[in-house]
Coordinates of C-alpha atoms in Angstrom, one line a residue:
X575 CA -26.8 13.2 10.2
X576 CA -24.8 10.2 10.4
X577 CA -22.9 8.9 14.0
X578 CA -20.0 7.3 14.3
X579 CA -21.6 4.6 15.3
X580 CA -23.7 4.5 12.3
X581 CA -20.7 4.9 9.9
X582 CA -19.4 1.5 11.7
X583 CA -21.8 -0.9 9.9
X584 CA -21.2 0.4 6.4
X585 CA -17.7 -0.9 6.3
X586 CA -18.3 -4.3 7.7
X587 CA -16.4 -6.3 5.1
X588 CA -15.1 -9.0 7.2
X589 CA -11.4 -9.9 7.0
X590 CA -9.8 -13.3 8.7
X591 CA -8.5 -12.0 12.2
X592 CA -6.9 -15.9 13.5
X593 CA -3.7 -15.3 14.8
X594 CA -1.9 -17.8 12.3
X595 CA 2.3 -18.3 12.2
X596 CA 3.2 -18.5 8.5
X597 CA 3.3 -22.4 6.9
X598 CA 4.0 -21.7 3.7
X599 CA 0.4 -20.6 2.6
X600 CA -0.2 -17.4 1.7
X601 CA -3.7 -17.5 0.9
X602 CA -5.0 -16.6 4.5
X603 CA -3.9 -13.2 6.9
X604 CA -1.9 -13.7 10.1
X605 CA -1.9 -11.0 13.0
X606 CA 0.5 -11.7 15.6
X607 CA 4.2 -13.0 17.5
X608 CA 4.8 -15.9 19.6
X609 CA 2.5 -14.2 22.6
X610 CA -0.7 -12.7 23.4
X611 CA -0.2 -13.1 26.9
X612 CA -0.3 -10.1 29.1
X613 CA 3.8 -9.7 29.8
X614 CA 4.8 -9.9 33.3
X615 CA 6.4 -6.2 34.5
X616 CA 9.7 -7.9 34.8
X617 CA 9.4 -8.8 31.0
X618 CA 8.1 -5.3 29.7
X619 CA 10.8 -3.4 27.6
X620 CA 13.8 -4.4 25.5
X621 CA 15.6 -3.4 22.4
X622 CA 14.0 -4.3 19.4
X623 CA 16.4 -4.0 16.0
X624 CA 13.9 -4.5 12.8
X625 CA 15.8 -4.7 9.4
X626 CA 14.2 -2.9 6.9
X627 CA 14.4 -4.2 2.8
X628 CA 14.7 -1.4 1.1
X629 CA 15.5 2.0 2.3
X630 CA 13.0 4.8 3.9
X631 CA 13.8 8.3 2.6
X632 CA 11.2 10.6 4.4
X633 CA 9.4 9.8 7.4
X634 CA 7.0 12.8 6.3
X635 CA 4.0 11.2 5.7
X636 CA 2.4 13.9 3.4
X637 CA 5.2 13.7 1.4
X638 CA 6.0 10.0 1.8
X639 CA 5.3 7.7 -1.0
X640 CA 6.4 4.3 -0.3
X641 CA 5.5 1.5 1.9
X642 CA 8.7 1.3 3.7
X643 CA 8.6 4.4 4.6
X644 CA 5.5 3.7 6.5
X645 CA 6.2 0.8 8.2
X646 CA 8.6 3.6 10.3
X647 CA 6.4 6.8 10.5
X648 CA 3.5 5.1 11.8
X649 CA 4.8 4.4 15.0
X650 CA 5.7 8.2 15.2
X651 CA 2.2 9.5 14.0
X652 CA -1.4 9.1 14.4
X653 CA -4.5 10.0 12.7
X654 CA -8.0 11.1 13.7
X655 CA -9.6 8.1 13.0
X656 CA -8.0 3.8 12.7
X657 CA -9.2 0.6 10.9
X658 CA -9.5 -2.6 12.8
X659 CA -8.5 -5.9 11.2
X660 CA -12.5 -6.6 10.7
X661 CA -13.0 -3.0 8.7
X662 CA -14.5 -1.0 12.0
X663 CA -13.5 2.4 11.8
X664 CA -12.5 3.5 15.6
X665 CA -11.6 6.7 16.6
X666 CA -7.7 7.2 17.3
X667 CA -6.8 10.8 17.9
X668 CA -10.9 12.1 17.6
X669 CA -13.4 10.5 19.8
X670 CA -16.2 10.7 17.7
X671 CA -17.3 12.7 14.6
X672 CA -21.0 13.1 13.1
X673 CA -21.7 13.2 8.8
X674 CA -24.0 15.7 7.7
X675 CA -26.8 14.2 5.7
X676 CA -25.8 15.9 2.6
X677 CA -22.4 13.5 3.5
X678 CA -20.2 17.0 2.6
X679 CA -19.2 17.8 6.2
X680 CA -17.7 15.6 8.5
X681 CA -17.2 17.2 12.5
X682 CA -14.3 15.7 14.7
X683 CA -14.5 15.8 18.6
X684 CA -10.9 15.6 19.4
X685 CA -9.1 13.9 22.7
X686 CA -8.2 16.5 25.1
X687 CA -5.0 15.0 26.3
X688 CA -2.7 14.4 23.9
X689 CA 0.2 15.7 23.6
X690 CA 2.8 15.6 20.4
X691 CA 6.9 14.5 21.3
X692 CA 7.8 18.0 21.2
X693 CA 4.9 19.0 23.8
X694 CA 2.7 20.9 21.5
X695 CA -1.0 20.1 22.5
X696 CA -3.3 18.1 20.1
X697 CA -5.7 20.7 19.0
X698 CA -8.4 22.1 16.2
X699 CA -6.0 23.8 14.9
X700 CA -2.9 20.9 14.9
X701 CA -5.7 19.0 12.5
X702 CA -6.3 21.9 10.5
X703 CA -2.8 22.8 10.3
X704 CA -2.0 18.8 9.0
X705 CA -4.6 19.0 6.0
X706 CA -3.8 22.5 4.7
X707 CA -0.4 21.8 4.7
X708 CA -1.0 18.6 2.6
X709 CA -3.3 21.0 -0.1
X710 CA -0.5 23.4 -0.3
X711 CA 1.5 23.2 -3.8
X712 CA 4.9 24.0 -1.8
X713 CA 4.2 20.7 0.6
X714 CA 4.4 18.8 -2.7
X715 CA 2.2 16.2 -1.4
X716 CA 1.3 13.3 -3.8
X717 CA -0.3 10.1 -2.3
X718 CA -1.6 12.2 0.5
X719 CA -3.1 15.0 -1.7
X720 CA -4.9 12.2 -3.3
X721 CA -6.2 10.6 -0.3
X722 CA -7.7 13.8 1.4
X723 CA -9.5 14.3 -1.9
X724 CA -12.3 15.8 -1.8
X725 CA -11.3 17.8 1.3
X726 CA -11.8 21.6 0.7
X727 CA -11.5 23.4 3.8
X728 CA -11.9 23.3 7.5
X729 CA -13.1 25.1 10.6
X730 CA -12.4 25.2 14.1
X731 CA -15.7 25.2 16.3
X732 CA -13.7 25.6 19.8
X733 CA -10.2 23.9 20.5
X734 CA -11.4 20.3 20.2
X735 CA -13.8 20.3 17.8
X736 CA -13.2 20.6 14.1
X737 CA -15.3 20.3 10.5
X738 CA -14.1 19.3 7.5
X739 CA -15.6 20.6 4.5
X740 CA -15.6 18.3 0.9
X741 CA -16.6 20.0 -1.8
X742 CA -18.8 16.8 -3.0
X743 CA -20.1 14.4 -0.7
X744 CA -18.0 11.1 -0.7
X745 CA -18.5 7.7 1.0
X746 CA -14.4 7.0 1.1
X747 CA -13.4 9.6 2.6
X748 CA -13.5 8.6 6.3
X749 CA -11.9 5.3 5.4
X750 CA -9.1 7.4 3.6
X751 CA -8.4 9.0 7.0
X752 CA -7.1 6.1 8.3
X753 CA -4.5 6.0 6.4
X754 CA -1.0 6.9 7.3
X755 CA -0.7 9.4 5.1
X756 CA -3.4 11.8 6.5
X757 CA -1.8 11.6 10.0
X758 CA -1.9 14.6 12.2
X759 CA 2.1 16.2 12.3
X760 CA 3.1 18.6 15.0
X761 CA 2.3 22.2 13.6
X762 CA 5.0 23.4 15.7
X763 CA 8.0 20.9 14.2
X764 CA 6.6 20.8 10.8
X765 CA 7.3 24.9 10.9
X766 CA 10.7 25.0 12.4
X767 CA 11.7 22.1 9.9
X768 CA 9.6 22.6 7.0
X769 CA 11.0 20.7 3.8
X770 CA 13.5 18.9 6.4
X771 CA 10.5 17.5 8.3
X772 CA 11.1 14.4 6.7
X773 CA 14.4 13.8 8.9
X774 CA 12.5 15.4 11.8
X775 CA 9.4 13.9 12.2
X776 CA 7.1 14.4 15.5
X777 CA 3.8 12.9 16.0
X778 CA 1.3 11.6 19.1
X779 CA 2.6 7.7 18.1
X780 CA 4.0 5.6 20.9
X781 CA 7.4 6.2 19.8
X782 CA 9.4 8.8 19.0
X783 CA 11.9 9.8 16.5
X784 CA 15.4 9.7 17.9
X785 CA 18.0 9.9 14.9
X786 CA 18.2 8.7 11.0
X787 CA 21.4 7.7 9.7
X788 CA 20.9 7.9 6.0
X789 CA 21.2 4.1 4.5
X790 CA 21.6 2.5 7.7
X791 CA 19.4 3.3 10.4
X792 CA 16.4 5.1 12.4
X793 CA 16.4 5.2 16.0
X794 CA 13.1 5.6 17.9
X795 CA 12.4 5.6 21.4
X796 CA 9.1 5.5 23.6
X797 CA 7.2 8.2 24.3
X798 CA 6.8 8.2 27.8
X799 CA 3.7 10.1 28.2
X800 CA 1.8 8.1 25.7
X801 CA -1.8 7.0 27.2
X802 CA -4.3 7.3 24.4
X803 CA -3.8 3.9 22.5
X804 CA -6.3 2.9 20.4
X805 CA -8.4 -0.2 20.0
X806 CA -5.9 -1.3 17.6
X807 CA -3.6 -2.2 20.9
X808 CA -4.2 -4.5 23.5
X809 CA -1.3 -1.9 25.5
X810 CA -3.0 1.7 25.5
X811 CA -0.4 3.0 27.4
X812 CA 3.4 3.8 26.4
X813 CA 5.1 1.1 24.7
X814 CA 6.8 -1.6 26.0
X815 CA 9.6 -1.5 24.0
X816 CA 12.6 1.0 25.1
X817 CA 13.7 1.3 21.9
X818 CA 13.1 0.2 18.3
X819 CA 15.9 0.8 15.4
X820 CA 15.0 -0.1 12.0
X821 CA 18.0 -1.2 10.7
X822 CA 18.3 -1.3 6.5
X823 CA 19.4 -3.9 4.8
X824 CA 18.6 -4.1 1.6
X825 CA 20.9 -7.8 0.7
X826 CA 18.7 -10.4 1.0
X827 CA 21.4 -13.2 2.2
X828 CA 22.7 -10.7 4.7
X829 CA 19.6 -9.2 6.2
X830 CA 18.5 -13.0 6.9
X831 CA 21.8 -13.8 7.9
X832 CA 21.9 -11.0 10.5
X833 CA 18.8 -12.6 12.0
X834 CA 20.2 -15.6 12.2
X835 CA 22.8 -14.7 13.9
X836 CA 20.5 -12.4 16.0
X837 CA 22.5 -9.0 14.9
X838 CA 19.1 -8.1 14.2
X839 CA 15.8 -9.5 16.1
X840 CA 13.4 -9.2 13.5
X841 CA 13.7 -8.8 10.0
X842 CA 11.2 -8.1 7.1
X843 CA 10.7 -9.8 3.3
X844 CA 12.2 -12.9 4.0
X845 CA 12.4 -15.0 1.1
X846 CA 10.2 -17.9 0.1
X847 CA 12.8 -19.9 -0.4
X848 CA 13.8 -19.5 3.1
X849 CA 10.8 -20.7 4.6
X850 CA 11.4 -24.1 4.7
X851 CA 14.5 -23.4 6.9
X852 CA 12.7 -20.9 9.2
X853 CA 9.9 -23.5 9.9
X854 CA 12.7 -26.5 10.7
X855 CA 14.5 -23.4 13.0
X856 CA 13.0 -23.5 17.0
X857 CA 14.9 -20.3 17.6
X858 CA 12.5 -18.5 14.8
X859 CA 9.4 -17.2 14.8
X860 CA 7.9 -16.4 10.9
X861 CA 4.9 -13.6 10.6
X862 CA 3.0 -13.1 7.3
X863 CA -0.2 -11.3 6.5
X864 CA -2.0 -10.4 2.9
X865 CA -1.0 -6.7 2.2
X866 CA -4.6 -5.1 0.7
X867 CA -5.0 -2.4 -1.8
X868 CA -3.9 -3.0 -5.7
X869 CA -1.9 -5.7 -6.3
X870 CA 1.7 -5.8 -8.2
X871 CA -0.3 -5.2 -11.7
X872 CA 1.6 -4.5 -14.6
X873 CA 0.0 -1.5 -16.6
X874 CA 0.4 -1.3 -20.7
X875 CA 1.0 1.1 -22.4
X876 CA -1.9 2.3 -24.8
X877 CA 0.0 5.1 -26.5
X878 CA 2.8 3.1 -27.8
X879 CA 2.2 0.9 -30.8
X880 CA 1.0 -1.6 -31.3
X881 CA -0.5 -1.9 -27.9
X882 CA -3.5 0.6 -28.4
X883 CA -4.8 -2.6 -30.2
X884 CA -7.0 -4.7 -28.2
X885 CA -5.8 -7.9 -29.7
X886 CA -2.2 -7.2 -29.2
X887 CA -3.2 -6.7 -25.7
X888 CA -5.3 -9.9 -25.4
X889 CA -1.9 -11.6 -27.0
X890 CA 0.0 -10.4 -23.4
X891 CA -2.7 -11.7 -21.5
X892 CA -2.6 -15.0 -23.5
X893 CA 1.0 -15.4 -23.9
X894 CA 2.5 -15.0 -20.3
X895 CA 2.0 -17.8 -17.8
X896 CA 1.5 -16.0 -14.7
X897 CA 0.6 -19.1 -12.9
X898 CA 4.0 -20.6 -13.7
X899 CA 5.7 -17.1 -12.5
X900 CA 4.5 -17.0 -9.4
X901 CA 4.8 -20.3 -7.9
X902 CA 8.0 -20.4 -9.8
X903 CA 9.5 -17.2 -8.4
X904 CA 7.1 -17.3 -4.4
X905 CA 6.5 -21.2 -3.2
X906 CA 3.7 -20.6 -2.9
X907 CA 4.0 -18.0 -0.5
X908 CA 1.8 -15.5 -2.4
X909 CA -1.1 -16.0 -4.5
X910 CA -1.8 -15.1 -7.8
X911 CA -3.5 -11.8 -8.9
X912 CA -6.3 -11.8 -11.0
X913 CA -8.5 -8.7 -10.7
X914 CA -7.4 -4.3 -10.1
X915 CA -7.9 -5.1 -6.1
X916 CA -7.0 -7.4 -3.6
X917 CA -9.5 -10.0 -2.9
X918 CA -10.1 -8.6 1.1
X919 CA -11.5 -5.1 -0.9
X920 CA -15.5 -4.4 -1.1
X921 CA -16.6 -5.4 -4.2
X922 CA -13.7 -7.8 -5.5
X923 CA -14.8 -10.0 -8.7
X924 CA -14.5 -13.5 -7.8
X925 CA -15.6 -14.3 -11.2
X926 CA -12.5 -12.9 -12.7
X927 CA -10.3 -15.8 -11.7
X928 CA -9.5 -18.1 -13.8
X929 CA -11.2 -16.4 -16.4
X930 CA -7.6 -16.1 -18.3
X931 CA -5.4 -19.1 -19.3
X932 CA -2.6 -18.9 -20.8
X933 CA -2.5 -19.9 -24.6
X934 CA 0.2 -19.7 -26.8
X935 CA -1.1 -20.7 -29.8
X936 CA -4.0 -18.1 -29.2
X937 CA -1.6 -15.5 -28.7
X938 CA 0.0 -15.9 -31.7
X939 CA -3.0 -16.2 -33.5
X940 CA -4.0 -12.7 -31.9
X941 CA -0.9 -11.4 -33.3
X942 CA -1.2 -12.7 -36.9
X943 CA -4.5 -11.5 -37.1
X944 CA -3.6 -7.9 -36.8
X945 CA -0.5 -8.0 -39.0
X946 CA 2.8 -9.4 -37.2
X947 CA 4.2 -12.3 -38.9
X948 CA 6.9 -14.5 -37.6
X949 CA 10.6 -13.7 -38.8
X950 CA 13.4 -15.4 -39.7
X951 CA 15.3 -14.6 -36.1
X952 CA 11.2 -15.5 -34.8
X953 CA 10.6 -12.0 -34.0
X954 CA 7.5 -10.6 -35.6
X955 CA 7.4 -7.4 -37.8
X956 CA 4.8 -5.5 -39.1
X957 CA 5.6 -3.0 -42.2
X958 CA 9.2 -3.5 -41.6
X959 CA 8.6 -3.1 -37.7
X960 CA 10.3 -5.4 -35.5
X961 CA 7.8 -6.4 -32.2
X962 CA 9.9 -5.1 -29.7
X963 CA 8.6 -4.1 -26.0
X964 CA 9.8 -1.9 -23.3
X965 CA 10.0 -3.3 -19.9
X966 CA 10.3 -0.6 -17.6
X967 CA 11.2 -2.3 -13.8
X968 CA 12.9 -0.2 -10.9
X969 CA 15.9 -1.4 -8.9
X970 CA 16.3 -3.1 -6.6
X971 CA 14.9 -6.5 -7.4
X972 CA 11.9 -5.8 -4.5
X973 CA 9.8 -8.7 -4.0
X974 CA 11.8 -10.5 -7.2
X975 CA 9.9 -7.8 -9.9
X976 CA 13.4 -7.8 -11.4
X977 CA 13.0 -12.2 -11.6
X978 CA 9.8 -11.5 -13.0
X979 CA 10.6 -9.3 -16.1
X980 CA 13.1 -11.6 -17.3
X981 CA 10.7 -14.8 -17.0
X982 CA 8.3 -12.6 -18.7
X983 CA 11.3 -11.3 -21.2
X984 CA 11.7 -15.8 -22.1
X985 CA 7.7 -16.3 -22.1
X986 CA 7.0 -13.3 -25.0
X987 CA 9.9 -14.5 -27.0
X988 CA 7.8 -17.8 -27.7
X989 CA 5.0 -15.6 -29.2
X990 CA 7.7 -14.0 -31.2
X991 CA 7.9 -10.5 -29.1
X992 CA 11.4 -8.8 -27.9
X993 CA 11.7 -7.5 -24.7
X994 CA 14.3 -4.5 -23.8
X995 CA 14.1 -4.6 -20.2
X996 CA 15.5 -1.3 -18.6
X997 CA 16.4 -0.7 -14.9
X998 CA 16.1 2.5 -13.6
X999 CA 15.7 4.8 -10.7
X1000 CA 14.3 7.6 -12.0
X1001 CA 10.3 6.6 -12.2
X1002 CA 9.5 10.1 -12.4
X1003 CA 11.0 11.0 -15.1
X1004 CA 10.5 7.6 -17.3
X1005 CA 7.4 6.8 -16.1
X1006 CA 5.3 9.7 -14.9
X1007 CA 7.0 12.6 -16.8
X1008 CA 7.7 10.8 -20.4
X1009 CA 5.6 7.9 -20.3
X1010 CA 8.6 5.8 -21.8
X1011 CA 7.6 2.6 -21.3
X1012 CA 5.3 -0.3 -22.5
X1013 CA 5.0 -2.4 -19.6
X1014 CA 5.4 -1.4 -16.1
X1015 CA 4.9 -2.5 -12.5
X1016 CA 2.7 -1.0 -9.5
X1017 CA 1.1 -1.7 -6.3
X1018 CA -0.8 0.4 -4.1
X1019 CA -1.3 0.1 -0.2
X1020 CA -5.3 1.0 0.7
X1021 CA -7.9 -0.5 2.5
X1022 CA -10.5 0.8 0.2
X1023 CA -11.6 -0.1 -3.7
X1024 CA -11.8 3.9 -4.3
X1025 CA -8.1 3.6 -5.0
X1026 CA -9.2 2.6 -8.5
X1027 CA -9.9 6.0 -9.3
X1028 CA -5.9 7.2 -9.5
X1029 CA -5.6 4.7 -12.0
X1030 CA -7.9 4.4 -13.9
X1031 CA -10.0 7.5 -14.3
X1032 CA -9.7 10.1 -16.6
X1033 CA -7.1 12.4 -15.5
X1034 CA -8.7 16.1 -15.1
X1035 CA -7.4 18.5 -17.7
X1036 CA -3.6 19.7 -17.2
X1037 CA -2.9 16.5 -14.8
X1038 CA -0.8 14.0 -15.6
X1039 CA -1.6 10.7 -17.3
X1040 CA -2.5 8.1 -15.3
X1041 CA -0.6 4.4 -15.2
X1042 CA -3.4 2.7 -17.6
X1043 CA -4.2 5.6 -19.3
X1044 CA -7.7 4.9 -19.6
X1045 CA -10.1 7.9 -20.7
X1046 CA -13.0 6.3 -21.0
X1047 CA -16.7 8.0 -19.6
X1048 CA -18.3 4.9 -18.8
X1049 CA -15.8 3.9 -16.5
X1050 CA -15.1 7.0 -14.9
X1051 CA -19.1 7.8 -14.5
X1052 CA -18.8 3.9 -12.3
X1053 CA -15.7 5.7 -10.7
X1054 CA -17.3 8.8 -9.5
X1055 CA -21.0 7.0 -8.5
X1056 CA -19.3 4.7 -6.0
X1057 CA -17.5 7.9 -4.4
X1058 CA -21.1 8.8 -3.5
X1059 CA -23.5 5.4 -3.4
X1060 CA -23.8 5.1 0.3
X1061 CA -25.8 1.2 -0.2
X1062 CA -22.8 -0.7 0.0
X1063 CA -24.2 -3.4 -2.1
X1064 CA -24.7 -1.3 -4.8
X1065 CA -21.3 0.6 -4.7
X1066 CA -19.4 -3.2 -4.9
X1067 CA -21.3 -4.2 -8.1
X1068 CA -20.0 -0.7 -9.5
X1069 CA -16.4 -1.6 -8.5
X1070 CA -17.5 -5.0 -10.4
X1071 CA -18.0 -3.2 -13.4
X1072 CA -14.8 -1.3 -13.2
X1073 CA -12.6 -4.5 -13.0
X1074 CA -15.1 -6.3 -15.8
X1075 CA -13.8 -3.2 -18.0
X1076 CA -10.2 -3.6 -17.0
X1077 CA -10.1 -7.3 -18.0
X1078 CA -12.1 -7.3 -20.8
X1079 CA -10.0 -4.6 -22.3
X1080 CA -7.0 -6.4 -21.4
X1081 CA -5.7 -3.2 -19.7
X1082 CA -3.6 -4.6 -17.3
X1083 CA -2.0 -7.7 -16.4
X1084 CA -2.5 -8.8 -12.1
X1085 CA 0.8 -10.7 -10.7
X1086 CA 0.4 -11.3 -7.3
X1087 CA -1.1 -9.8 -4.1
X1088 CA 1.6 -8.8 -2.1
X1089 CA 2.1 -10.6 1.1
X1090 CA 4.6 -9.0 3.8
X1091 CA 6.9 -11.9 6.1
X1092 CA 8.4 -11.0 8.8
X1093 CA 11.5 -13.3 10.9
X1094 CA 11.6 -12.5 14.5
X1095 CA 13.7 -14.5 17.2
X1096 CA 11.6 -16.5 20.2
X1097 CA 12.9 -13.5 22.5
X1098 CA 10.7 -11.1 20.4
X1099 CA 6.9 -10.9 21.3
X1100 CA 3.3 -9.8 19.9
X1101 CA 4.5 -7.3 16.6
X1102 CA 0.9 -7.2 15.2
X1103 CA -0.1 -6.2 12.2
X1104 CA -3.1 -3.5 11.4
X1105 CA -5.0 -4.0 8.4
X1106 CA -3.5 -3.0 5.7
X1107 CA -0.5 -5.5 7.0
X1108 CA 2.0 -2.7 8.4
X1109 CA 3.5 -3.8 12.0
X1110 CA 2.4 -2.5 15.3
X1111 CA 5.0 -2.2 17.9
X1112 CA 3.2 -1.0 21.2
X1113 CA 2.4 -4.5 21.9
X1114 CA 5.5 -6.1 21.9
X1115 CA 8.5 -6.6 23.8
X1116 CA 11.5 -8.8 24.0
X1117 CA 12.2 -11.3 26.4
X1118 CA 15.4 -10.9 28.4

């Protein structure tokens, strides 16, 4: 049987943990505000407003999808277990667990004073409640579902202590508790609201949920009787803060106006070519940190002609200058892509970078070979074919993806390829339901490389295609022995292998690794940022 002390060491991948205000590097993490100072009583509290860029639509988390989304629920909930900036797992809402040594039961000793908003007591059964709800069909739980994989069942041993049963042993699957997805919910709430949880959430967090004015704002408020804060906070007791209202504002000149004009105290996704201004402003304070997991990756399209051809493939790789895009589009306020994962993951490929650089002449060389010849417009055609491809991007222009598909829309015109680029809201139906696309954009928030798996290995039969498509039983037989390898070593050169596969079959083409900024005014102090780069409020306050 494995300890929770034992499980510790076999996450140890070490990330940078300096305390580090942005100057206009991305390539490092940063953690913290303008104080780590204990605050003087007369200094606790405050207001904090926190524009959001782009607009949360369920606080729910087993039914949330999206990062944004996040960034608000998981100041309302909490899960059994948290992730430190340096990859220790420490326990949040359990106080310790035990692995079997078949590694396919995992028992929880819960905290026995915890409360959630509504007064419901933490419990066995709360946990219980919380998973089986996210394996219910009716819960229509996506990301989640995934991430409690290979959960099968559970059962209470007395009120605080809990097993959770997996139908095959896997290494990930503490790690995946950590994240905010598989937070415990309030059995009690999530009944009386069911699929209107979402707009009534109620956790153990240090704040709670007050109101949600669709499109403009979500009001939360301390929770008074918090005292159970993790080793996440330097605070373990209720939140400073009196209030916190994420305000959402999704124009970029006006959410960085209104911080300006300090309408708004702090203010996310501000733009690189803002940063300049920010550093030369005493009255600002600018946070960044690395966001880990998959990068912004844009995933081809195998099924469509003619890019179930390797060289056609190779010709994208070849033929779009990725470097240019990025410091183009970022100042170098993010740093290039090059592999599936993020470079803070176990088992990231250094060796992949630089291994691509872009050609022209090669990619069109790649193209002749395998048929398409230059036309008289200087669009290639192949039996009367014209080289056309389908750029799929979703509004609104997050992070500048929209910028992006039109630099890459000029780039592939000089290799003689058209790009329709199409806009549209409706990714499940374009994307996941009809597969109508030939390039499109992703990125995925994890702290773990297992995240691989939803993209890359063969769906099981009756499931939907994954984004790459890949079938492949080399690659999935990688996929499924790092679930299980417990010698961390080992498990990293199988993630190795997967991305070798992914590059050398020119499956996708890596952007940039996401990095999230954040604006604050001098007045606000220590937001900190957990590992996977989401803000933590229970630190901070604002200075009267």
């Amino acid at each position: 049987m494995i300890t929770n002390n034992q499980s510790l060491s076999k996450s140890a991948l070490a990330l940078t943990t300096a305390i580090v205000v942005l100057t206009g590097c991305a390539s490092g993490t940063s953690q913290s505000g303008a104080s780590q100072a204990e605050p003087e009583d007369s200094t606790k509290g405050g207001d904090l407003t926190y524009a959001l860029a782009s607009i949360p639509a369920n606080l729910d988390p087993a039914r949330s999808g999206w990062a944004v989304e996040s960034r608000v629920y998981k100041q309302i909930f909490e899960g059994l277990v948290t992730k430190l900036p340096d990859n220790t797992i420490v326990p949040e809402l359990a106080t310790d667990w035990e692995i079997s040594d078949d590694g396919k039961t995992y028992t929880f000793h819960l905290r026995e004073d915890v409360t959630f908003h509504d007064g419901t007591p933490l419990n066995a059964e709360a946990v219980q409640y919380s998973f089986d709800r996210i394996l219910d069909p009716e819960t229509q739980a996506g990301n989640a579902f995934s991430r409690l994989q290979p959960y099968e069942s559970s059962e209470i041993i007395d009120d605080y202590t809990i097993e959770l049963h997996l139908s095959t042993p896997s290494v990930p699957f503490l790690d995946n508790l950590t994240q905010a997805n598989l937070s415990i919910v309030s059995p009690t709430a999530a009944e009386e609201y069911d699929d209107q949880f979402g707009q009534n959430p109620v956790g153990t967090g240090p704040f709670e949920f007050v109101s949600l004015q669709e499109n403009s704002n979500i009001k939360l408020k301390r929770y008074e009787d918090y005292d159970w804060g993790s080793d996440k906070y330097k605070n373990k007791g209720p939140a400073y803060l009196d209030t916190l209202t994420f305000n959402i504002i999704t124009e970029e000149s006006t959410r960085i106006g209104s911080l300006q004009s300090s309408q708004v105290l702090a203010a996310e996704a501000i733009p690189p070519q803002n940063i300049e201004a920010f550093e030369n402003d005493d009255s600002l304070e600018l946070l960044s940190q690395n966001i880990e997991g998959l990068p912004y990756t844009l995933f081809i399209n195998p099924d469509h002609e003619p890019w179930g051809e390797l060289e056609a493939r190779q010709a994208l790789q070849y033929g779009i200058d990725i470097d240019h895009i990025v410091e183009t589009l970022y100042f170098g306020t993010y740093d290039r892509a090059w592999s599936a994962i993020t470079p803070g993951l176990l088992g990231y490929d250094e060796s992949l970078e630089d291994a691509i650089e872009t050609d022209v002449e090669k990619a069109k060389e790649l193209l002749e070979d395998i048929g398409w010849e230059e036309g008289n417009d200087g669009i290639r055609t192949r039996d009367g074919e014209r080289l056309t491809l389908q750029y799929v991007d979703i509004t609104p222009n997050r992070e500048k993806r929209n910028d992006i598909a039109v630099m890459i829309q000029q780039q592939l015109k000089e290799i003689g390829i058209e790009v329709d680029i199409e806009l549209t809201k409706d990714v499940a139906t374009t994307i996941n339901t009809n597969g109508d696309y030939d390039l499109y954009g992703n990125s995925q928030v994890n702290g773990d490389p297992n995240a691989l798996i939803q993209f890359y290995h063969s769906p099981a039969e009756g499931a939907r295609d994954t984004l790459s498509k890949v079938n492949d039983p080399e690659i999935d037989q990688w996929l499924q022995d790092a679930v299980t390898e417990q010698d961390e070593d080992k498990r990293a050169e199988l993630y190795k292998n997967v991305q070798q596969f992914i590059h050398n079959e020119a499956i996708i083409l890596p952007i940039y690794v996401p990095n999230y900024t954040v604006g604050t005014q001098k007045s606000v102090h220590d937001i900190t940022f957990d590992y996977l780069g989401y803000p933590q409020f229970n630190d901070a306050y604002v200075q009267p």
